[in-house]
mmCIF file of C-alpha atoms in Angstrom:
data_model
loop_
_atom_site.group_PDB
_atom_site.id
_atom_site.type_symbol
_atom_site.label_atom_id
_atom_site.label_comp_id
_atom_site.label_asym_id
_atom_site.label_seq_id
_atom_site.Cartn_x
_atom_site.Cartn_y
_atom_site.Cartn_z
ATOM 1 C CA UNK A 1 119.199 97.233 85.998
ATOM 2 C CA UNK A 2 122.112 97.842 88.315
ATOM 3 C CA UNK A 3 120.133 98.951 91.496
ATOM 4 C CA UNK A 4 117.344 96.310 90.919
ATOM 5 C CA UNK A 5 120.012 93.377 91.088
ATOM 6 C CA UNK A 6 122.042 95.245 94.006
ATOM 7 C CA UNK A 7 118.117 95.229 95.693
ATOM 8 C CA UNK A 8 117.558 91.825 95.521
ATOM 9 C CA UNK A 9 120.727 91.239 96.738
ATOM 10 C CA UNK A 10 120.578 93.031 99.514
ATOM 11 C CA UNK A 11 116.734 91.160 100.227
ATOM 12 C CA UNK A 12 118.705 87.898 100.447
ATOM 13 C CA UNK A 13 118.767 86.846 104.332
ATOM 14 C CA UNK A 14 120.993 84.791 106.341
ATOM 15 C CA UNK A 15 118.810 81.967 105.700
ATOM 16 C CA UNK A 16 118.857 82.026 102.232
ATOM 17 C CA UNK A 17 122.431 82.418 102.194
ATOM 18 C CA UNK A 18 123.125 79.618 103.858
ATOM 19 C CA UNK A 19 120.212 77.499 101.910
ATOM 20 C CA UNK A 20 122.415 78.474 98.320
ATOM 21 C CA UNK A 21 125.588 77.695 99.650
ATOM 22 C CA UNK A 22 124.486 74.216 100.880
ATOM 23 C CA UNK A 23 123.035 73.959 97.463
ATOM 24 C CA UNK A 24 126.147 74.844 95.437
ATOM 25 C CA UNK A 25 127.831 73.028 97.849
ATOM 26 C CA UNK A 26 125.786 69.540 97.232
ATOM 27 C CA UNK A 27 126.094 70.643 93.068
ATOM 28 C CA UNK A 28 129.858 70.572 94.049
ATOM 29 C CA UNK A 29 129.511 66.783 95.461
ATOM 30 C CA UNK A 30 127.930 65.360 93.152
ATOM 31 C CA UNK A 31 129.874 66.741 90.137
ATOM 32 C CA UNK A 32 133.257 65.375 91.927
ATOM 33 C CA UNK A 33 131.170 62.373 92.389
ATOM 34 C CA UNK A 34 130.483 61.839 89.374
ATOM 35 C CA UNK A 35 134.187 62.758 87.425
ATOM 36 C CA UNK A 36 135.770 60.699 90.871
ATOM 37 C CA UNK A 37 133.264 57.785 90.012
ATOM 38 C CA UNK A 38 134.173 57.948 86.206
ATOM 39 C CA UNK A 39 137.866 57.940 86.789
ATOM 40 C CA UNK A 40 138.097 54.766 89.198
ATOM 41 C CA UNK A 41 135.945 52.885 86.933
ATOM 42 C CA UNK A 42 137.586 53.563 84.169
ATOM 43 C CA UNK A 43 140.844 52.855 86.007
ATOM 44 C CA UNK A 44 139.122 49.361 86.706
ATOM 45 C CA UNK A 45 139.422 48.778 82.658
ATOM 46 C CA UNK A 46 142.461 50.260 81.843
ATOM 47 C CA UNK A 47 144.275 48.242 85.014
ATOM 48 C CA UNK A 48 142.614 45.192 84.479
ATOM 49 C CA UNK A 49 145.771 42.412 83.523
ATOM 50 C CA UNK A 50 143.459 40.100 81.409
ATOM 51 C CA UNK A 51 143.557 39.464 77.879
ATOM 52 C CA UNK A 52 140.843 39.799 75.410
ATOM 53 C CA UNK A 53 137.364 40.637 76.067
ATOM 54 C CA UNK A 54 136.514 43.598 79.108
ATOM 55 C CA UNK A 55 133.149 43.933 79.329
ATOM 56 C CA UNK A 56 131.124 45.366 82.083
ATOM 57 C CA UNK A 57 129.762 42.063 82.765
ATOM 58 C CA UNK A 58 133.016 40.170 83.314
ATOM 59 C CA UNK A 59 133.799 42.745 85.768
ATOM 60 C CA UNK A 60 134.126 39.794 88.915
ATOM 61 C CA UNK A 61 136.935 37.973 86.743
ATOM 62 C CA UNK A 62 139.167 40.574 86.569
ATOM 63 C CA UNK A 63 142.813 40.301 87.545
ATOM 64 C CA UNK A 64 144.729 43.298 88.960
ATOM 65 C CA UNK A 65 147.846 44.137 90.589
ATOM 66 C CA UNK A 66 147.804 43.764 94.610
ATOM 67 C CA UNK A 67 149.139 46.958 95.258
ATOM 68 C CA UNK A 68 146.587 48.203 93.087
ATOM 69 C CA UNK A 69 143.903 46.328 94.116
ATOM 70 C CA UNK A 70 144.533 47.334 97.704
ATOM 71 C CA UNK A 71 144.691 51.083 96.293
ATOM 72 C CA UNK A 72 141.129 50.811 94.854
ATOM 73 C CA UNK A 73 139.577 49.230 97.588
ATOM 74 C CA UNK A 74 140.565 52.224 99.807
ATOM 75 C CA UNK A 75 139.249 54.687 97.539
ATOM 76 C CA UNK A 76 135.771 52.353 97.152
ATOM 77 C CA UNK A 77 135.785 52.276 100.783
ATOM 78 C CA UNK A 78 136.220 55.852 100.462
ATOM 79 C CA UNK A 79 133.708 56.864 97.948
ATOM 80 C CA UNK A 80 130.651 53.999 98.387
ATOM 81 C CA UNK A 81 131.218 54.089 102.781
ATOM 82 C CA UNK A 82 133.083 57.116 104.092
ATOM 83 C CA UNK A 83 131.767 59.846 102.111
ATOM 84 C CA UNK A 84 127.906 58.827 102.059
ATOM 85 C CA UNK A 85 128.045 59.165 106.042
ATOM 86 C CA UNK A 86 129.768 62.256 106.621
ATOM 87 C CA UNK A 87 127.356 63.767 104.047
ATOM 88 C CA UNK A 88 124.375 62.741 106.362
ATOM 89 C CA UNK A 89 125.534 65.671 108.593
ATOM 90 C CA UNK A 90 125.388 67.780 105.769
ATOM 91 C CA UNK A 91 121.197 67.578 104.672
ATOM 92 C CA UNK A 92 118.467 68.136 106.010
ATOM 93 C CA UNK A 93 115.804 66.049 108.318
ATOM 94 C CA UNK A 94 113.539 65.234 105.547
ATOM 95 C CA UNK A 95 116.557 64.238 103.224
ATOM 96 C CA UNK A 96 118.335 61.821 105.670
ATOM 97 C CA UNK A 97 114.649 60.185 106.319
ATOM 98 C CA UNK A 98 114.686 59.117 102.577
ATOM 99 C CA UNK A 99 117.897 58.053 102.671
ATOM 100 C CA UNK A 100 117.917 55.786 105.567
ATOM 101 C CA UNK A 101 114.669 54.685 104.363
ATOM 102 C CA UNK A 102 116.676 53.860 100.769
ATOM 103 C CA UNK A 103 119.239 52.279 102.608
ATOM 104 C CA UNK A 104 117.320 50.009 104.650
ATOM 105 C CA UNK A 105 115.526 49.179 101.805
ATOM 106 C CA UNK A 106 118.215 48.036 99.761
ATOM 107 C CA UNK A 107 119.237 46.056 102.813
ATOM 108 C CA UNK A 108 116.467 44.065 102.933
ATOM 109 C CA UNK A 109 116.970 43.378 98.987
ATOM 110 C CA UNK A 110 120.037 42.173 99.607
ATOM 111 C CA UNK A 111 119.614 39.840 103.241
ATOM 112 C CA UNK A 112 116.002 38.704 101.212
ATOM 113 C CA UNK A 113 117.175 39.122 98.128
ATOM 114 C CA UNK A 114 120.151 36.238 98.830
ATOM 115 C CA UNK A 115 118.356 32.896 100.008
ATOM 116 C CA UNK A 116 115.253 34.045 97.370
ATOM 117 C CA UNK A 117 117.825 33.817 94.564
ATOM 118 C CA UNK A 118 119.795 30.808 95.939
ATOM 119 C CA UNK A 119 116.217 28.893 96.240
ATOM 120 C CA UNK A 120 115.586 29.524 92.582
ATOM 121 C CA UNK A 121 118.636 28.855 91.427
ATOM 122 C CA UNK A 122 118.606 25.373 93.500
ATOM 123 C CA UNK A 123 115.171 24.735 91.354
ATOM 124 C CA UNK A 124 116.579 25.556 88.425
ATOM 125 C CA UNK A 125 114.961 28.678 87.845
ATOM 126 C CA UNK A 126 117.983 30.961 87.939
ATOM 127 C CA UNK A 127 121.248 31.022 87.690
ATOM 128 C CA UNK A 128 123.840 31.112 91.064
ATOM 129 C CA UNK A 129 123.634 34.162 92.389
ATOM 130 C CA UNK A 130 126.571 36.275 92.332
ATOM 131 C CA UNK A 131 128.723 39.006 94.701
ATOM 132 C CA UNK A 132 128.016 41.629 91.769
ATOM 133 C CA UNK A 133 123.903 40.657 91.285
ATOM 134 C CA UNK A 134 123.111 40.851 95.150
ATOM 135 C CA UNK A 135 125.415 44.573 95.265
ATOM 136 C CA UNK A 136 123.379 45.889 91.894
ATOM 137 C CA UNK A 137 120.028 44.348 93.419
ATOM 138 C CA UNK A 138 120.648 45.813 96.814
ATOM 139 C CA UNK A 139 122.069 49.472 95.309
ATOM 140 C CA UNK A 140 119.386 49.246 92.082
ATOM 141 C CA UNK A 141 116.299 49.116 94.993
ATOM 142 C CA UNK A 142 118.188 51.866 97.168
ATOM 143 C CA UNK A 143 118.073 54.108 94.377
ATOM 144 C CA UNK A 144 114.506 53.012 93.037
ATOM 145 C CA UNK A 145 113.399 53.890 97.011
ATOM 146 C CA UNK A 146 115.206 57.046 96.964
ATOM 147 C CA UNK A 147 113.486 58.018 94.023
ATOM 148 C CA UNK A 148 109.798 57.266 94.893
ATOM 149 C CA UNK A 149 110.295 58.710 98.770
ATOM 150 C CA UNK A 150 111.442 61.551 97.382
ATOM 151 C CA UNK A 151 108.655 61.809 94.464
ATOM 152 C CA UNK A 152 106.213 61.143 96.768
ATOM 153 C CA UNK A 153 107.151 64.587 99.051
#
């Protein structure tokens, strides 16, 4: 059992090598992703200076400190703007093509998505829109996008 796993070990090129580490490496990213995601939103709640009811939803009246309010906003810029883009020069061709196609996407959800909802709402249809309903329409269709582009390979 020995020699059979030192055999396939030693069949392993350069190539494949490379192709594992970039794949524990992106395992890596999105596990601190995920625990650096969970920790600044729960920060969000634990910060927040109002009293009574914090739920998700009241998330745009919230009240925090401006030192840390300046704090998180660094760290959002960090983790929604600064990290995204250096990862592009991390994947592959085929993986940045569904993600600028995602991303473009989920821009035109938000530049349509604005005056659509503002039209309704002036009818009566809908409500105002909001800062936090055109960022979850705009991120909810990047994801959806990302999804079926990359299904569809």
């Amino acid at each position: 059992m020995t020699g059979r796993s030192l055999e396939m070990r030693k069949a392993i090129g350069p190539g494949e090598r490379i192709t594992q580490a970039r794949r524990r490496n992106k395992l890596l990213y999105l596990i601190s992703s995920l625990v650096f995601g969970a920790v600044l939103g729960a920060s969000f709640g634990v910060l927040d200076q109002r009293p009574g009811n914090r739920g998700f939803f009241s998330f745009t009246t919230m009240t925090l400190d401006p030192g840390i309010a300046l704090a998180m906003a660094v760290l959002l810029a960090f983790g929604l703007i600064f990290v995204p883009l250096y990862m592009f020069r991390k994947v592959d061709e085929l993986a940045v093509q569904h993600n600028l196609r995602a991303m473009c996407a989920g821009w035109f959800a938000m530049m349509g998505g604005y005056p659509i909802w503002q039209a309704l709402a002036a009818g009566g249809w809908a409500g105002q829109p909001t800062a936090l309903g055109i960022f979850l329409l705009g991120y909810g269709v990047t994801i959806v996008t990302y999804l079926v582009a990359k299904w569809r390979t």
